[in-house]
Coordinates of C-alpha atoms in Angstrom, one line a residue:
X6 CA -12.8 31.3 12.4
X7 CA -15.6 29.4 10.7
X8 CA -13.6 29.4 7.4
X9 CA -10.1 28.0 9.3
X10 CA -12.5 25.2 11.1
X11 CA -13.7 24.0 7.6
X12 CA -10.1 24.1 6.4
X13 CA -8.8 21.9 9.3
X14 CA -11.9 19.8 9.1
X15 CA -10.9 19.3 5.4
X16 CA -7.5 18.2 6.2
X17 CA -8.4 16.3 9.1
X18 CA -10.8 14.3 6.8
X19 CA -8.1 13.7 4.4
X20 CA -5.6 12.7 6.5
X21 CA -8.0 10.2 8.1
X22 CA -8.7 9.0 4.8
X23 CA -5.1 8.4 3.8
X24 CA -4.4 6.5 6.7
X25 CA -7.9 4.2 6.2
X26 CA -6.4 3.0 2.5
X27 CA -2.9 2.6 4.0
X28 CA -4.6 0.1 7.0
X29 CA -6.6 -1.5 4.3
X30 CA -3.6 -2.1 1.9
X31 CA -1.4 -3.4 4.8
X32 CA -4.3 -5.2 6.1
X33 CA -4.9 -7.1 2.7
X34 CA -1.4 -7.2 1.7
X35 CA -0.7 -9.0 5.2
X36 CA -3.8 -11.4 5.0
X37 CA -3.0 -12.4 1.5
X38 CA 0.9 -13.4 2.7
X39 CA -0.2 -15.5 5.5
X40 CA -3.1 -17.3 3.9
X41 CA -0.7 -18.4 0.9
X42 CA 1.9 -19.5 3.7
X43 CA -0.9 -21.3 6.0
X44 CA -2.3 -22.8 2.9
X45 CA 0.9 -24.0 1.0
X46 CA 3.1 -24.9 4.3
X47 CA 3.5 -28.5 5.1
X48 CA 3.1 -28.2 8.4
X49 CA -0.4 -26.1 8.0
X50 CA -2.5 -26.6 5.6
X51 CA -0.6 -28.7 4.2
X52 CA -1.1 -28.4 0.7
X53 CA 1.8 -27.6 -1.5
X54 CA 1.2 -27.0 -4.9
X55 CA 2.2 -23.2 -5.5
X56 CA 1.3 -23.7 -9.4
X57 CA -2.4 -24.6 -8.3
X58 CA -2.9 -21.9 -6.0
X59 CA -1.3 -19.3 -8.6
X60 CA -3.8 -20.7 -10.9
X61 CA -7.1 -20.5 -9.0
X62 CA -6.1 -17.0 -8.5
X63 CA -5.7 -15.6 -11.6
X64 CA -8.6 -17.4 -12.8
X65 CA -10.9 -15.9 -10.3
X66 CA -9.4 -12.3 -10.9
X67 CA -10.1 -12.6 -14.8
X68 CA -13.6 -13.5 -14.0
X69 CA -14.2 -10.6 -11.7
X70 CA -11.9 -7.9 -14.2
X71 CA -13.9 -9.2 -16.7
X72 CA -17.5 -8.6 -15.0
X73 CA -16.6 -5.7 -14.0
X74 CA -15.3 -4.6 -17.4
X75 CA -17.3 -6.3 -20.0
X76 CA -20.8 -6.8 -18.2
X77 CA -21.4 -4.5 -15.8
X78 CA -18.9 -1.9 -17.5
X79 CA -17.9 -0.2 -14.7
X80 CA -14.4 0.5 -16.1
X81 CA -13.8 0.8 -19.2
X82 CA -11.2 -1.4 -21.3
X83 CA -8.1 0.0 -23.3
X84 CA -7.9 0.7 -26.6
X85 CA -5.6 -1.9 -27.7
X86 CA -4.5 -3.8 -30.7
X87 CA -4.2 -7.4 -31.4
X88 CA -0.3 -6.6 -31.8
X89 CA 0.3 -4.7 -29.1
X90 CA -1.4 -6.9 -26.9
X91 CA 0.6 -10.1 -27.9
X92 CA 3.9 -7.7 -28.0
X93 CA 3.9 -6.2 -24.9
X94 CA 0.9 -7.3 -22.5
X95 CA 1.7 -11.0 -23.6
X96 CA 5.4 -10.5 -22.2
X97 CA 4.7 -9.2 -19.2
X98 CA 1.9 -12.0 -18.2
X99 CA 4.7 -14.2 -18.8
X100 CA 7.0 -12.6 -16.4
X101 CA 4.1 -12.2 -13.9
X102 CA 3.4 -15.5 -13.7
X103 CA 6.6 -16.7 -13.1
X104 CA 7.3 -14.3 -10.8
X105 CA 3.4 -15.2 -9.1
X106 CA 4.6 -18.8 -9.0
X107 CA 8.5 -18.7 -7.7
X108 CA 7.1 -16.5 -4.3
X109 CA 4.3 -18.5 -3.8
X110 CA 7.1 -22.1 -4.0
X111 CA 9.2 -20.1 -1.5
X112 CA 6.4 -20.2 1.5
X113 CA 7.0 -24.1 1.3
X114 CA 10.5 -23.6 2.1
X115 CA 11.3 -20.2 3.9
X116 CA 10.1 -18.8 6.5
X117 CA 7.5 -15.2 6.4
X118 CA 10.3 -13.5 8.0
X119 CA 12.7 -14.3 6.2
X120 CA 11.0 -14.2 2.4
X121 CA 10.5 -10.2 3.5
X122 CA 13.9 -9.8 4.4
X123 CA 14.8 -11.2 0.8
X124 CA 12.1 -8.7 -1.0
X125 CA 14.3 -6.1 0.2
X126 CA 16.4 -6.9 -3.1
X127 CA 13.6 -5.8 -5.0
X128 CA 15.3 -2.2 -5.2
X129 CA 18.7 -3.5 -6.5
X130 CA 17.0 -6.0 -8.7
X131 CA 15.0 -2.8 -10.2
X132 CA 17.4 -0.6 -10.5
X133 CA 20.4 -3.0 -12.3
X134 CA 17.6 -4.0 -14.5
X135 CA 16.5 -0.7 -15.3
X136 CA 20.7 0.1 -16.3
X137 CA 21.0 -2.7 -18.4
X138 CA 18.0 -1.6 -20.6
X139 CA 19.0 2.1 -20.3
X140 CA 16.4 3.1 -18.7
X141 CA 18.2 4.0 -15.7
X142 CA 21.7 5.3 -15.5
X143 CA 24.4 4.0 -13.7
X144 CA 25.6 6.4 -11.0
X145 CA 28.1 5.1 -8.3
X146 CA 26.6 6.6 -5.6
X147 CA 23.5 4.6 -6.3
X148 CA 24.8 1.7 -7.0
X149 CA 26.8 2.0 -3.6
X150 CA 23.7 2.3 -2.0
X151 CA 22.7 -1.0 -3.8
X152 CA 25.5 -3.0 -2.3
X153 CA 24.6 -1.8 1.4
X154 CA 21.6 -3.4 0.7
X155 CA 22.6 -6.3 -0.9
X156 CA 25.1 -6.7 2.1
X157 CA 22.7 -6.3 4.9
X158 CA 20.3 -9.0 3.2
X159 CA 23.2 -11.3 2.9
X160 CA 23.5 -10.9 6.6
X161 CA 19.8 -11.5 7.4
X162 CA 20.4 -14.5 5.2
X163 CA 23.5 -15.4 7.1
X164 CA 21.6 -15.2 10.5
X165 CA 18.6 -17.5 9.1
X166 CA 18.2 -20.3 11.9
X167 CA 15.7 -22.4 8.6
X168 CA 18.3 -21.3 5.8
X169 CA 17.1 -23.2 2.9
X170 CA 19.1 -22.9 -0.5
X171 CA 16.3 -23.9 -2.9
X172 CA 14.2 -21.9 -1.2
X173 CA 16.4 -18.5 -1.0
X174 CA 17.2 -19.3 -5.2
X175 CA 13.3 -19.7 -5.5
X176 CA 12.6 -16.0 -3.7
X177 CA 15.5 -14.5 -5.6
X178 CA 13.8 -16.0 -8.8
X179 CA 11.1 -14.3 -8.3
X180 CA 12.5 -10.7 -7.4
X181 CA 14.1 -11.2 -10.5
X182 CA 11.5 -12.2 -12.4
X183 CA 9.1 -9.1 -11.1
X184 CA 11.9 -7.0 -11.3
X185 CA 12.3 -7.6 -15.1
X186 CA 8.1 -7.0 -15.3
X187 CA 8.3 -3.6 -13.5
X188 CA 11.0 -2.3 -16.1
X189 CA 9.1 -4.1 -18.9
X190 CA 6.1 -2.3 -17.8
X191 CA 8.1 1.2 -18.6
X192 CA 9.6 -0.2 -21.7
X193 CA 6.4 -1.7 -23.7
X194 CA 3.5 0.1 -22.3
X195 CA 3.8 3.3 -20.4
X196 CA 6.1 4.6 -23.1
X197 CA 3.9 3.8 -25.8
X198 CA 0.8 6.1 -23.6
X199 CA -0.8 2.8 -21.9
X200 CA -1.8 3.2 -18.7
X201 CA -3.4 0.2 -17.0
X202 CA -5.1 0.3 -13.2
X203 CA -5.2 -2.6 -11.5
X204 CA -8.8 -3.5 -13.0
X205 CA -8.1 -3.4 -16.5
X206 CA -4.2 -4.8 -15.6
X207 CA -5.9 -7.9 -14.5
X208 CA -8.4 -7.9 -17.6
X209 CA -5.6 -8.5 -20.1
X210 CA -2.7 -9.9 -18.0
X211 CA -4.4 -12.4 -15.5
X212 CA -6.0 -14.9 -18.6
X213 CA -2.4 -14.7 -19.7
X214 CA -0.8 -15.3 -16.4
X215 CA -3.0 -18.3 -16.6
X216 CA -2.1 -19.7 -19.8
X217 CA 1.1 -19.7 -19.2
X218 CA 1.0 -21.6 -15.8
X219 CA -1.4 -24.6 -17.7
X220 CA 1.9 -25.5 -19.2
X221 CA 4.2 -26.5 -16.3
X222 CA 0.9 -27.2 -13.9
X223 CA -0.1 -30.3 -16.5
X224 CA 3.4 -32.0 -16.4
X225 CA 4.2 -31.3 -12.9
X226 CA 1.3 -30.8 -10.1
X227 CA -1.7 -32.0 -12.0
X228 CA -0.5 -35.7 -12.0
X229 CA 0.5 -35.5 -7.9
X230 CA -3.3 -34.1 -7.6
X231 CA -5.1 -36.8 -9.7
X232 CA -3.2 -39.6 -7.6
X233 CA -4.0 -37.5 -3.8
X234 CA -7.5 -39.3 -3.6
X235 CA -7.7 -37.5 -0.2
X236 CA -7.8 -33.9 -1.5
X237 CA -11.2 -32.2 -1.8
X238 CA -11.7 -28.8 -3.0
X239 CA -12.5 -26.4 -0.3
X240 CA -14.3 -23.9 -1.7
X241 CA -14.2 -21.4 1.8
X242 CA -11.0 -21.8 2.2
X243 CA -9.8 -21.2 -2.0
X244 CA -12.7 -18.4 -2.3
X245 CA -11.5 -16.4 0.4
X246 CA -8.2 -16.4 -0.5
X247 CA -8.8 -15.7 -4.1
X248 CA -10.9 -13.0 -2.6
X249 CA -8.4 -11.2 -0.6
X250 CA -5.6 -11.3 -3.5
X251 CA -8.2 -9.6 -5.7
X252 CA -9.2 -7.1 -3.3
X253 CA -5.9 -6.6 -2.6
X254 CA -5.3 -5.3 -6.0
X255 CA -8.2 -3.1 -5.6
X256 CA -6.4 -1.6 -2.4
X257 CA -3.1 -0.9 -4.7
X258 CA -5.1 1.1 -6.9
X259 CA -6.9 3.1 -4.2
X260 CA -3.8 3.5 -1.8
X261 CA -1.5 4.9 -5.1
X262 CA -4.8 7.3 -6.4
X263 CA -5.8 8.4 -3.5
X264 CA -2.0 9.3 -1.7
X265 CA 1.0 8.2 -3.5
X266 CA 3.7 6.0 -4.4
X267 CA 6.2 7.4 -1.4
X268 CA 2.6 6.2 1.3
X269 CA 2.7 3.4 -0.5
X270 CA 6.5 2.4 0.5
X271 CA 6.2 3.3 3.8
X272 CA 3.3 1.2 4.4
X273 CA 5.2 -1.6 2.4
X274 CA 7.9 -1.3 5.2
X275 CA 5.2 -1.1 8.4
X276 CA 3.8 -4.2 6.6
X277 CA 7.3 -5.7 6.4
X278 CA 7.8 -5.3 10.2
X279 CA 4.7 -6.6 11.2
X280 CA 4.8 -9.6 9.2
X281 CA 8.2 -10.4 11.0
X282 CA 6.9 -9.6 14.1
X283 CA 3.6 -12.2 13.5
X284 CA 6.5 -14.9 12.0
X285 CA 8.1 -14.6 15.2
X286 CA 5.6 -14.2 17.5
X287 CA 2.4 -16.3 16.1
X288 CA 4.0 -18.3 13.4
X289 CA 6.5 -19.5 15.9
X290 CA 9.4 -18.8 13.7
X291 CA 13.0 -18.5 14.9
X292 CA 14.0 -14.5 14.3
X293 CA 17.9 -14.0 15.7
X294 CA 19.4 -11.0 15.7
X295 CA 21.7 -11.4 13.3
X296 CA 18.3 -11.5 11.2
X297 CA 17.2 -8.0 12.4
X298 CA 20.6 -6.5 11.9
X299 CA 20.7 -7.5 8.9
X300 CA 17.3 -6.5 7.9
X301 CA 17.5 -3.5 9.5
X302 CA 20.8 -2.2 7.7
X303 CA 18.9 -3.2 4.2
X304 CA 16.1 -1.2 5.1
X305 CA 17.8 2.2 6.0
X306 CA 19.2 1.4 2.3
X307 CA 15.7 1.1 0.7
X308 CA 14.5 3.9 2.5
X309 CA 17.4 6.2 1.2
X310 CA 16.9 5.4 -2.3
X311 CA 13.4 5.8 -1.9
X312 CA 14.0 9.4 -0.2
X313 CA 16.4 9.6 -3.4
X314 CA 13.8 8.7 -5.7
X315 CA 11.4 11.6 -4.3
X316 CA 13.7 14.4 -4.4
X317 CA 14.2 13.4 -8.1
X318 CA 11.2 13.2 -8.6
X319 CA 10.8 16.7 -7.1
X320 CA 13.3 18.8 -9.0
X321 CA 11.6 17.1 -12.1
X322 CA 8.6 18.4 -11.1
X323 CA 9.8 21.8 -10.2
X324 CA 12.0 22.0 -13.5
X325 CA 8.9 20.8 -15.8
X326 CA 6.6 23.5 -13.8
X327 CA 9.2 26.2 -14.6
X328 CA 9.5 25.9 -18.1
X329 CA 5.7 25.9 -18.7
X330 CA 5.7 29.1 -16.6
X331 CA 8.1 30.8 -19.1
X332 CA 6.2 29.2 -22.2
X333 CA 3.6 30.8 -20.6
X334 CA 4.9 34.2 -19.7
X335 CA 6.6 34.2 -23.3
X336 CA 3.1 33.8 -25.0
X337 CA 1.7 36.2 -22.6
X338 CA 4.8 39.1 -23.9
X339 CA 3.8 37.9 -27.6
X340 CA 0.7 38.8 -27.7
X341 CA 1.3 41.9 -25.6
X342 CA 3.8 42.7 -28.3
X343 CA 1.1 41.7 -31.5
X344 CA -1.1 44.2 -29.3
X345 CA 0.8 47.0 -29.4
X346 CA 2.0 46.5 -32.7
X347 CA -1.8 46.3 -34.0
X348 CA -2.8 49.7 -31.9
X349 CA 0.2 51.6 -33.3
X350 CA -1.1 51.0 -36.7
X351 CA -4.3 51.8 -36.4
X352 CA -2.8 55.1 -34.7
X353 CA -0.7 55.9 -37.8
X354 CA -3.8 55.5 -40.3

């Protein structure tokens, strides 16, 4: 009795855990969404420059990873080369920071609602990638599942009451752009056995996010700021933003170690939901039905190829499991055999 108590206090402790990261990470993941749209929407706080905002926080997060790697040493750095950092880290801070910076234009021009029904592209955007550098491969029932998708975001799209072109070619920028970094991610690092958290992925990607972003910023937002006189830094309002995106990393990391990438989708799609529900509700923005069938239809799509995903995952698993069991149980009957082949002999001398 006292043994099954501790078991299902255990479990209960763990599952009460689980679900604490999950409200954290959809928590953070929320805030940071609506403070970039409140900050960067016209009608807000009213101050667009996506490039800026981008900027101040990558800046901030390479000043914490690097604290927290290189002065306090808290977590320590990876071994890497001067080569393989300016071949494949350099890369992917490029596609990062356009990515960072086409999502963070949208909120000027798109609703919250709507920029999550977009992000529901992220799968087909992934996967199409992932064929054309091999490192996915085509199968028709997938792909199938990628237009049913694709065709219930183009009704959500269709149904937008604030349908802005620029705006929708912005978003779709960027799920290109991040989908390119996720499969560039496989390709350049985790093949070569580099594995960054999110600490040590801001240590070496964010200064590079940066870098590139003080090209485009200088030509075209830093001549608007210098001539808006009326703009004064406010460093609450910056700091706590730049705050919540770099916790919000933090979150990632303890959300994917502590549960696991399949939590981690399903609290992406509770996140999704709310979001639309606070566009629609506190944000004031039009949500028709059209919208939500739409939406809806994409996301029993995502959520099949993400049940797909996990049962591939799975028989992986299961396959690799059973052929170190017979490695094992063949080295096991070898050295049975070397055994009984040593004691018969001795028996014959």
């Amino acid at each position: 009795m006292g043994k099954g108590g501790a078991l299902s206090e255990s479990v209960l402790k763990k599952i009460l855990l689980s679900y604490t990261y999950v409200g954290i990470w959809i928590f953070l993941s929320f805030t940071v969404i609506v403070y970039n749209k409140y900050i960067l929407d016209k009608k807000m706080y009213n101050w667009p420059f996506p490039i800026s905002l981008t900027m101040i926080h990558m800046g901030f997060c390479s000043s914490i990873a690097f604290c927290l790697v290189r002065v306090f040493r808290l977590v320590e750095p990876v071994s890497m080369s001067r080569d393989l950092y300016l071949s494949s880290v350099v890369p992917i801070g490029a596609l990062y920071s356009l990515s960072l910076w086409l999502s963070n234009s949208a909120y000027i021009y798109l609703s919250v609602s709507f920029i999550q029904m977009l992000k529901a592209l992220m799968p087909v955007a992934v996967y199409s990638i992932g064929v054309l550098f091999k490192k996915d491969s085509f199968k028709s029932d997938t792909m199938a599942n990628m237009l049913s998708i694709s065709v219930g975001v183009a009704i959500a799209a269709y149904g937008e009451a604030r349908f802005d072109s620029w705006g929708v070619f912005l978003q779709l920028g960027a799920v290109a752009f991040e989908a390119t970094r996720l499969v560039m991610i496989q390709i350049l690092l985790t093949s070569k056995g580099i594995t960054l958290n999110p600490i040590t992925s801001l240590y070496y990607v964010a200064p590079c996010c940066f870098v590139f972003l003080l090209v485009p910023w200088i030509f075209v937002e830093l001549p608007v700021l210098r001539d808006s006189s009326s703009f004064h830094f406010d460093f609450v309002i910056f700091g706590t933003n730049s705050l919540c995106a770099f916790a919000l990393n933090l979150a990632v990391f303890l959300l994917v170690g502590k549960t696991s990438a399949l939590t981690m989708n399903v609290a992406g799609v509770v996140k999704d939901w709310l979001l639309i529900a606070f566009s629609w509700s506190v944000i004031k923005d039009t949500v028709t039905p059209l919208n939500l069938f739409g939406y809806a239809l994409a996301f029993l799509g995502v959520a099949y190829y993400n049940h797909s995903k996990l049962q591939a995952l799975k028989a992986k698993e299961t396959q690799k499991k059973a052929a170190q069991a017979d490695e094992e149980a063949g080295r096991l009957l070898e050295e049975r055999e070397g055994d009984g082949m040593g004691k018969k002999s001795e028996s014959q001398d």
